[in-house]
Short mmCIF file of C-alpha atoms and ligand atoms in Angstrom, two decimals:
data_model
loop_
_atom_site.label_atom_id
_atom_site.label_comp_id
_atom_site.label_asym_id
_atom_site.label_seq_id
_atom_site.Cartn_x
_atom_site.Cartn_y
_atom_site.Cartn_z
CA UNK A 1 0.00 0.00 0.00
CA UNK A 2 0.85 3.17 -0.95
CA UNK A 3 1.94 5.85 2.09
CA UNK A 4 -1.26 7.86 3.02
CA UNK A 5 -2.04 10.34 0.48
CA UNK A 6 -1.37 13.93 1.35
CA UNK A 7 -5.05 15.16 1.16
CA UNK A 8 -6.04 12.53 3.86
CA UNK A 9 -3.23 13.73 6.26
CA UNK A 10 -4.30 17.24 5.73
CA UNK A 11 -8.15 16.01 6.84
CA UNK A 12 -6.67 13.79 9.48
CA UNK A 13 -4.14 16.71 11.29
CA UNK A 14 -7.86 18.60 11.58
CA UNK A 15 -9.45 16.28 13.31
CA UNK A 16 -10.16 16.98 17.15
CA UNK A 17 -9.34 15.15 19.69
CA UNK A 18 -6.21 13.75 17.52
CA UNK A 19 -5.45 10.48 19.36
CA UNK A 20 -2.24 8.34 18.18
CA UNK A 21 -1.70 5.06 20.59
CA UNK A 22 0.04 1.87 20.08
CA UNK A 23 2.79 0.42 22.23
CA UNK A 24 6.23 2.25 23.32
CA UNK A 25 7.77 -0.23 21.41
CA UNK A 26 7.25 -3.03 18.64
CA UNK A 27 8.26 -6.42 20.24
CA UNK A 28 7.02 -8.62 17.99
CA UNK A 29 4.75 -8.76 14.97
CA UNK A 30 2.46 -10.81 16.70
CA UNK A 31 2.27 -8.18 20.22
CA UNK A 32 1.85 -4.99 17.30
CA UNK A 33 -0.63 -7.08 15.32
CA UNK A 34 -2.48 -7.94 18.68
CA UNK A 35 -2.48 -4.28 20.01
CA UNK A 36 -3.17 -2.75 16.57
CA UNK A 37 -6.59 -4.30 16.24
CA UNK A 38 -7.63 -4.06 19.49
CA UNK A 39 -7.00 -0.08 19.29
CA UNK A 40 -8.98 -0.36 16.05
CA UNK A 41 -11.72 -1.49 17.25
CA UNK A 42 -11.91 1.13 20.29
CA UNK A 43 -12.66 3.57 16.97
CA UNK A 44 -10.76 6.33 18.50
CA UNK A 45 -7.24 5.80 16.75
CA UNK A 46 -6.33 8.29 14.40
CA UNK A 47 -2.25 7.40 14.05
CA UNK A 48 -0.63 4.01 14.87
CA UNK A 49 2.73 4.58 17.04
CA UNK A 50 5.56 2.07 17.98
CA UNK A 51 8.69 2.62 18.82
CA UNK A 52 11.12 1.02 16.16
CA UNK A 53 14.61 2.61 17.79
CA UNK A 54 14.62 3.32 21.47
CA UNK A 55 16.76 5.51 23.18
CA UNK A 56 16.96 4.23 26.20
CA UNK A 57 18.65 5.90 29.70
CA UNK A 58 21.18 2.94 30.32
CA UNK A 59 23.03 0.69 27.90
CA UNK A 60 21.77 -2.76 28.14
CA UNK A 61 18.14 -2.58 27.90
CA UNK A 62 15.87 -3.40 25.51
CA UNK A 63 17.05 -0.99 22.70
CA UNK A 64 14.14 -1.77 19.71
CA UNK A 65 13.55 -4.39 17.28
CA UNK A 66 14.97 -1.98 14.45
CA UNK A 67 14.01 -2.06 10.52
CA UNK A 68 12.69 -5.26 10.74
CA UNK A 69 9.68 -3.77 12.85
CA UNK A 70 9.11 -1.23 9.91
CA UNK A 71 7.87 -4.44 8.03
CA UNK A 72 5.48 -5.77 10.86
CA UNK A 73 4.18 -1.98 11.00
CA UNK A 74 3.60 -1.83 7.28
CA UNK A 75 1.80 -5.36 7.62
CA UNK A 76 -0.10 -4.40 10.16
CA UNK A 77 -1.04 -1.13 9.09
CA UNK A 78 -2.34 -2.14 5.76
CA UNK A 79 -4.41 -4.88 7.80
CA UNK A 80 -6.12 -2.79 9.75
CA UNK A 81 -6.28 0.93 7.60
CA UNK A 82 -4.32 2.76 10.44
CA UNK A 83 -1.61 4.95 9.53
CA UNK A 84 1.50 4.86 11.35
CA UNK A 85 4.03 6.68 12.72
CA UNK A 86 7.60 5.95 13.94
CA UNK A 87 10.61 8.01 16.02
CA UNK A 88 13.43 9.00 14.09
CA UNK A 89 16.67 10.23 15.70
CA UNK A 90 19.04 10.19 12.52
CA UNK A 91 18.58 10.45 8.79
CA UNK A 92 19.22 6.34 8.03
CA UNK A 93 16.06 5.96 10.20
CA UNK A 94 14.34 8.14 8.13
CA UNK A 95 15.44 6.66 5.24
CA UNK A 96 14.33 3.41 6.16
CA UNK A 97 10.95 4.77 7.60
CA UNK A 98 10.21 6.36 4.25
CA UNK A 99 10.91 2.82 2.31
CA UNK A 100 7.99 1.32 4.59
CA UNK A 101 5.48 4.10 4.20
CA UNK A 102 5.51 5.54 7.01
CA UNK A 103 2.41 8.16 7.13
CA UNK A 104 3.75 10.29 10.11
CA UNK A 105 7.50 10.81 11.72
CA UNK A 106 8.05 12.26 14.99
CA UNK A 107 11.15 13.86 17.31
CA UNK A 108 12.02 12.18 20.67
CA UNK A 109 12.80 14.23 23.52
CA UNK A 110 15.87 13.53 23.53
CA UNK A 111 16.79 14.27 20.03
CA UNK A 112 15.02 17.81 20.10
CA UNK A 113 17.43 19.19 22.45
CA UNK A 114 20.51 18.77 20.06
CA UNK A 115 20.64 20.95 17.47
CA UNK A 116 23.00 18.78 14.97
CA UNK A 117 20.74 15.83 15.38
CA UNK A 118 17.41 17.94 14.48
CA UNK A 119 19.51 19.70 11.44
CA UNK A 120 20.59 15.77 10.28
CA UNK A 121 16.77 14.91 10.39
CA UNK A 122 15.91 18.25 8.43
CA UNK A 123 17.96 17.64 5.68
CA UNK A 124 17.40 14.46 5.59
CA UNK A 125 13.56 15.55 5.11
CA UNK A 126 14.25 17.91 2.30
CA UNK A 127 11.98 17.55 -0.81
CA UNK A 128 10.17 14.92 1.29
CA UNK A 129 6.43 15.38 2.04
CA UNK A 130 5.35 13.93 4.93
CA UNK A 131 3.89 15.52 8.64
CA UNK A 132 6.44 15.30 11.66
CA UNK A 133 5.98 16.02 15.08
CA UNK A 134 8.43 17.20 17.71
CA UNK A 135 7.98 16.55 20.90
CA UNK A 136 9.73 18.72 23.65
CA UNK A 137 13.39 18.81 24.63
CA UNK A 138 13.91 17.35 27.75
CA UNK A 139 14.92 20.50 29.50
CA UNK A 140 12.30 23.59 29.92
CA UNK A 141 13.83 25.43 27.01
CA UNK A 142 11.21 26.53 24.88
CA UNK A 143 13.43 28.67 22.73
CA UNK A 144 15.24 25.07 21.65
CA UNK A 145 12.07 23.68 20.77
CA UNK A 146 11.20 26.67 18.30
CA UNK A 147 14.33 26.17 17.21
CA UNK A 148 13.46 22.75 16.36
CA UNK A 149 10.01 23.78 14.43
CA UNK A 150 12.19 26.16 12.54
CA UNK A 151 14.73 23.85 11.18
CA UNK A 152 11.78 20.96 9.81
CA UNK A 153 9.63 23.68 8.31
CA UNK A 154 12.95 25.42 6.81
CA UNK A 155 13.43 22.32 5.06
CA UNK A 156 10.09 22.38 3.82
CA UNK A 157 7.47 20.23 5.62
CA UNK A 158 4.12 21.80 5.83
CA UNK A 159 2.54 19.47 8.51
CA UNK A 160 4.28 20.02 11.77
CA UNK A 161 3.12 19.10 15.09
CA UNK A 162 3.95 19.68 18.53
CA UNK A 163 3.93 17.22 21.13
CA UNK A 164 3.87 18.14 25.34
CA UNK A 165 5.52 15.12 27.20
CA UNK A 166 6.70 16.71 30.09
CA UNK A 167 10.46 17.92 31.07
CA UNK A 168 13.48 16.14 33.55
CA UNK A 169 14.20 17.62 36.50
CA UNK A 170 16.18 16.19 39.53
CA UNK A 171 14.11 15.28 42.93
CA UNK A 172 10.79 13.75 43.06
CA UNK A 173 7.70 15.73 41.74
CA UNK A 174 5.12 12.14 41.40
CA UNK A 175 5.63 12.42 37.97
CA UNK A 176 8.28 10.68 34.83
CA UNK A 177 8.86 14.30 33.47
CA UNK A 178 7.65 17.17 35.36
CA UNK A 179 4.33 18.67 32.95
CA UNK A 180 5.21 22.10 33.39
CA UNK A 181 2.04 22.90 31.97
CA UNK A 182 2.86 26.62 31.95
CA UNK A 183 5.41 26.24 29.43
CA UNK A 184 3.16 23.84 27.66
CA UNK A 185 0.61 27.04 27.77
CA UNK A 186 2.72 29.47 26.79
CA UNK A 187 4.45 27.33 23.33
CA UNK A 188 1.00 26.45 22.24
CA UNK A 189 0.65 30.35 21.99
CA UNK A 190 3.83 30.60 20.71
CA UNK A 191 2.85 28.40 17.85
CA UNK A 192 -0.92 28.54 17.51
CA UNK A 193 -1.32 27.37 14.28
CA UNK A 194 0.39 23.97 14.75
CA UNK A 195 -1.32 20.81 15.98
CA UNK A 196 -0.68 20.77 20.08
CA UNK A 197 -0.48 17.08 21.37
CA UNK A 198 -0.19 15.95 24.75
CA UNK A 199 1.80 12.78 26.02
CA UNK A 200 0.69 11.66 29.17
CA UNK A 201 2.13 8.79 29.20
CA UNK A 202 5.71 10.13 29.57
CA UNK A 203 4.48 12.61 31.54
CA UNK A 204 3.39 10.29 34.58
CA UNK A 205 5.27 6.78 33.67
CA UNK A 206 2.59 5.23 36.15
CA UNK A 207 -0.78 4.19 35.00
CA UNK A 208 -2.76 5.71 38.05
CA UNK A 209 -2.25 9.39 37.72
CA UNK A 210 -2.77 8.77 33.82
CA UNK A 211 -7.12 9.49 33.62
CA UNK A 212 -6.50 13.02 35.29
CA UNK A 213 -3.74 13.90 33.99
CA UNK A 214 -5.34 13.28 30.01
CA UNK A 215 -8.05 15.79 31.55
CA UNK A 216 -5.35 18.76 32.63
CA UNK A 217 -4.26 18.27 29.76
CA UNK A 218 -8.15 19.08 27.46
CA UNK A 219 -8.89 21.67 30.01
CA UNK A 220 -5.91 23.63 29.22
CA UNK A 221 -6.68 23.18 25.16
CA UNK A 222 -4.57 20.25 23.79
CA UNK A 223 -5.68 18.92 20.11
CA UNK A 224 -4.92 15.43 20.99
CA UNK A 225 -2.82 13.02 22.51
CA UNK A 226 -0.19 10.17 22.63
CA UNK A 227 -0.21 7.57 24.67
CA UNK A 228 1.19 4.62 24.83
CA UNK A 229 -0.99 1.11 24.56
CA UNK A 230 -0.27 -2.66 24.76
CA UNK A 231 -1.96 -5.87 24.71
CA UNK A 232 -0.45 -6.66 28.10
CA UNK A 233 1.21 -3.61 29.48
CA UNK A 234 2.83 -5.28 32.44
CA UNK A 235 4.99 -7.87 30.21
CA UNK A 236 6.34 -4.77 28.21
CA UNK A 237 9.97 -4.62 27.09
CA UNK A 238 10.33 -0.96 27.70
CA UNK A 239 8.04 1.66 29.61
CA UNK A 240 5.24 -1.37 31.42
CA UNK A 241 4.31 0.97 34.36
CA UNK A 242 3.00 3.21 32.18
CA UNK A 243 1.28 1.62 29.18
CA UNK A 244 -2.51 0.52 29.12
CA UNK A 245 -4.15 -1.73 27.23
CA UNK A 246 -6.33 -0.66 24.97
CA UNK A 247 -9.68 -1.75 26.73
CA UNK A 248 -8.56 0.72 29.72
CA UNK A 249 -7.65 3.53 27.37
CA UNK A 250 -11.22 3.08 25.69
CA UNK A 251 -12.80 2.94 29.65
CA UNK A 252 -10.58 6.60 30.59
CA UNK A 253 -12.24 8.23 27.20
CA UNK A 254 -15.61 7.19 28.26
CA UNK A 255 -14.91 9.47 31.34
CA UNK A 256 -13.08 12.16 30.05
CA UNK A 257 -15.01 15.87 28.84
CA UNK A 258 -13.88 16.36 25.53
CA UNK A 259 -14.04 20.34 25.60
CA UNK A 260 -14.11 22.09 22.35
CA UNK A 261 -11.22 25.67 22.11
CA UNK A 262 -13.99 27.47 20.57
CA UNK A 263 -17.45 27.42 19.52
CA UNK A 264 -19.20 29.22 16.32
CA UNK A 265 -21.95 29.91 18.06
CA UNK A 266 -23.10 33.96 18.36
CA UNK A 267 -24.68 33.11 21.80
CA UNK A 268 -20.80 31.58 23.35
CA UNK A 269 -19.23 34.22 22.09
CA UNK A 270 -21.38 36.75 23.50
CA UNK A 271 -21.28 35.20 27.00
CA UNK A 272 -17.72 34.62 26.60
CA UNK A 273 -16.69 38.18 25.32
CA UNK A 274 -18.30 39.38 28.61
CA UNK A 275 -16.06 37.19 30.60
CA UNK A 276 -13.73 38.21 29.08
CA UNK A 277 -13.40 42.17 29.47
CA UNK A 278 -14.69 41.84 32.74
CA UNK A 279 -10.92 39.92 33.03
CA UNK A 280 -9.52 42.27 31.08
CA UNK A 281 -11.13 44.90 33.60
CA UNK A 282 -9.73 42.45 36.77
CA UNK A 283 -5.83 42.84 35.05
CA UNK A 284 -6.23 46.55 34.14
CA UNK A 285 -6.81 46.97 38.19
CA UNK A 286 -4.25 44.86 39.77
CA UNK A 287 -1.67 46.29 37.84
CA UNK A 288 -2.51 49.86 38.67
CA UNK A 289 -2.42 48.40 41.82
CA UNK A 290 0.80 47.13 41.52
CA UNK A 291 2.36 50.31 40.67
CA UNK A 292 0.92 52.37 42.86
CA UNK A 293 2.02 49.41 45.80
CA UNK A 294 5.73 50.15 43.87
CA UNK A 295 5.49 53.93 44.58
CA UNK A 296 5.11 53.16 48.38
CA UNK A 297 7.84 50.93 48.28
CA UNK A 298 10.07 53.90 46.78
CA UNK A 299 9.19 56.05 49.38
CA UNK A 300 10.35 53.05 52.20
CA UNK A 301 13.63 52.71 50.21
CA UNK A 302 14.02 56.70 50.71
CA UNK A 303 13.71 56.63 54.45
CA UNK A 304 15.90 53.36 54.96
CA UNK A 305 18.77 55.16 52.69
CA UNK A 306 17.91 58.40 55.17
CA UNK A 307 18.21 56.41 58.28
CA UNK A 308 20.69 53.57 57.07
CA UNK A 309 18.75 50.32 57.27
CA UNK A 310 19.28 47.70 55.36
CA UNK A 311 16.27 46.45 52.24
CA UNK A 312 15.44 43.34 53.41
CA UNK A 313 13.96 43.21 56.57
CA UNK A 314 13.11 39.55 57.27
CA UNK A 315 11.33 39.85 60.01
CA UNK A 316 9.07 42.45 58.37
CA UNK A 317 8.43 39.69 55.54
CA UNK A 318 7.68 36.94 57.26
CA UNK A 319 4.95 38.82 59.27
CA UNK A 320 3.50 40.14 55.78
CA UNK A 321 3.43 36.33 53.56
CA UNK A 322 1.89 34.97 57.18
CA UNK A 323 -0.44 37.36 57.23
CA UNK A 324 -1.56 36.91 53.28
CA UNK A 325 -1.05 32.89 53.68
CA UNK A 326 -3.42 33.07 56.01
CA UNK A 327 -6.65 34.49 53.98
CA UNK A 328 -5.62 32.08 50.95
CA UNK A 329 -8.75 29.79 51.77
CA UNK A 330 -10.95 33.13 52.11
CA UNK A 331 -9.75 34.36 49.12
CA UNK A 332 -10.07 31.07 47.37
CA UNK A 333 -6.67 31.29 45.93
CA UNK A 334 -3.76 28.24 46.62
CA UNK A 335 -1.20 29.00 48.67
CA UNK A 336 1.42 27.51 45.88
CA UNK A 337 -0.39 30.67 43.81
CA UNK A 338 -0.06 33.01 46.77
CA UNK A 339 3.66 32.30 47.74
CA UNK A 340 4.97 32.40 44.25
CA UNK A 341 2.99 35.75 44.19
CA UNK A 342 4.51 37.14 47.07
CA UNK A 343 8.34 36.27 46.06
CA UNK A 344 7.42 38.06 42.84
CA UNK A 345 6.06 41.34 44.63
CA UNK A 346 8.86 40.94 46.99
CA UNK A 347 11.14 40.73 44.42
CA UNK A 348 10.25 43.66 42.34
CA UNK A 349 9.52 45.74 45.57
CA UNK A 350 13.06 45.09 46.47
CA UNK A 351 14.27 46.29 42.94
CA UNK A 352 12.82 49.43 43.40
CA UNK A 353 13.65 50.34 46.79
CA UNK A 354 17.41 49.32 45.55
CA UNK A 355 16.96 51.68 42.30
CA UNK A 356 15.91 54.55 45.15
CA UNK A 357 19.21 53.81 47.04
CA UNK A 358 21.12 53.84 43.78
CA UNK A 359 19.75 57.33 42.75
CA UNK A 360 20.69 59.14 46.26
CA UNK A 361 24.00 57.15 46.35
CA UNK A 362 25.07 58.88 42.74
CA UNK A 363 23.55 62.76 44.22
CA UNK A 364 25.86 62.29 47.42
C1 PEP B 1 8.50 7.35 23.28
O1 PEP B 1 7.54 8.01 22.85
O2 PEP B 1 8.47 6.14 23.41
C2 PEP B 1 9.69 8.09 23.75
C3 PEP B 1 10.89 7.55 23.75
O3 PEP B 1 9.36 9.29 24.20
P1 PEP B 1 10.24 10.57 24.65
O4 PEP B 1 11.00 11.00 23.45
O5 PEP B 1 9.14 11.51 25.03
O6 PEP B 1 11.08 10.16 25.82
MN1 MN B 2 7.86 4.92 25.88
#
């Protein structure tokens, strides 16, 4: 069979929610076949996934079936009318994921965050139509993952996706790779024309925290998702804690609100658009408010530069967060919200008491 013609990927990267599943990685023809058909007949695949090459932490583990699982995918993919798509890290994997039609490629984490990799895959992709998707690096660089976007659609690929899977950081957080979602936020209005998917399976790399986690991720405006699926997650060769099989992923969608970004209708908009500049009324006042709280903090710095003590009065601060922390459920506001608040007034409070310091230093 021929790859997927380019008028049904343009109709398929439309299509809301966009759900790809299928297992972290191809085993064996028999475990993709399995897995394929059951997905099928949960009719809510879109894209077939399965990892092919898998970079994997430590040498030694299960490191993919290679080109040979290209053939089972092909195989299976004809049998059961799912496209497919496939990781590539270098450009002989794309090579050899283009010879098996391949409808979709996508960018690991860990090959987004090197430059010469991403470049190799680019011009590898030159001349070459076919959709990729990149998910993020695995640091919180968002920069690095623009960069990424701009070196596949400089080598000309229209259909470019972006895929949220959630970011390393040291220390324990209950999740694989801390979501971040606030980054995820602000590169889906970075790039708001591109298809935003969510991975939640690399996000939480346990099955548990997976249902509400797929939710976070719809309420805050994802397109889609990938997540990982297989006939019997807990014999997995890579990534079992996390996988599902496809029954369970069809039980979580049951539950799930699909919400839609927008609506057409004249009534939503109107109720919305009053929401909405009464918000844009909220920010217009706190940030007066914030100045003018600034311009009292000027006048402090004057009279601790007059009578020599130092900014940062401790004491002082402590008294003020307790006292805020302390109306958080009254105010119906987290205190997570309200400390990271506070730092942030502090901060900028202590900025302009210094510039007040500065000023008299350079009269004297
Ligand atoms: C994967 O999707 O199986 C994978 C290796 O993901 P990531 O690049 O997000 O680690
Ligand atoms: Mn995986």
């Amino acid at each position: 069979m021929s790859a997927t013609s380019s008028e049904s990927l343009q109709i398929l990267w439309q299509k809301r929610p966009f759900i790809i599943s299928g297992p972290c990685s191809a085993e064996t023809e028999d475990q993709l076949r399995e897995t394929a058909f059951q997905l099928k007949s949960t009719n809510r695949i879109d894209l077939l996934r399965a990892g092919i090459w898998k970079p994997r932490t430590k040498p030694g583990l299960f490191e993919g079936v290679g080109a040979k699982g290209l053939a089972w995918l092909e195989q299976v993919s004809n049998e059961t009318g799912l496209p497919t798509t496939v990781e590539v890290a270098n450009a002989k994997q794309v090579e050899e994921a283009l010879k098996h039609n391949v409808s979709v490629l996508w960018i690991g984490a860990r090959t987004t965050v090197n430059p010469f990799s991403v470049q190799e895959l680019a011009d590898a992709l030159r001349g070459v139509k076919i959709p990729v998707l990149i998910k993020n690096p695995i640091n919180p660089d968002l920069d690095l993952w623009t960069g990424a976007v701009e070196r596949i659609a400089g080598a000309g690929i229209e259909l470019i996706g972006l895929i949220h899977r959630g970011f390393s950081t040291f220390g324990e957080t209950g999740y694989r790779n801390n979501p971040l979602w606030q980054l995820a936020i602000e590169m889906h209005l970075r790039h708001p024309d591109l298809l935003f998917l969510t991975d939640p399976s690399h996000i939480c790399g346990r099955r548990d925290i997976i249902p509400e986690t797929i939710q976070r991720a719809i309420d805050l405006g994802s397109d889609g998702l990938m997540i990982e699926c297989h006939r019997d997650p807990d014999q997995a060769w890579s990534d079992a804690a996390q996988q599902l099989t496809p029954l369970q992923l069809q039980q979580i969608f049951e539950k799930v609100i699909w919400r839609k970004v927008d609506s057409s209708s004249s009534q939503y908009h109107t109720a919305l658009d009053a929401l909405r500049r009464e918000i844009n009324q909220y920010d217009e006042e706190v940030l007066q408010i914030l100045s003018r709280r600034m311009r009292v903090a000027e006048k402090i710095g004057q009279y601790k530069k007059e009578h020599q003590i130092t900014i940062l009065q401790t004491a002082r601060w402590q008294e003020l967060s307790r006292r805020v922390l302390e109306k958080s459920e009254q105010l119906g506001l987290t205190t997570t919200f309200l400390t990271q608040f506070l730092a942030a007034i502090h901060m900028e409070s202590i900025t302009h008491q210094k510039s007040v310091l500065d000023q008299l230093q350079k009269k004297s």
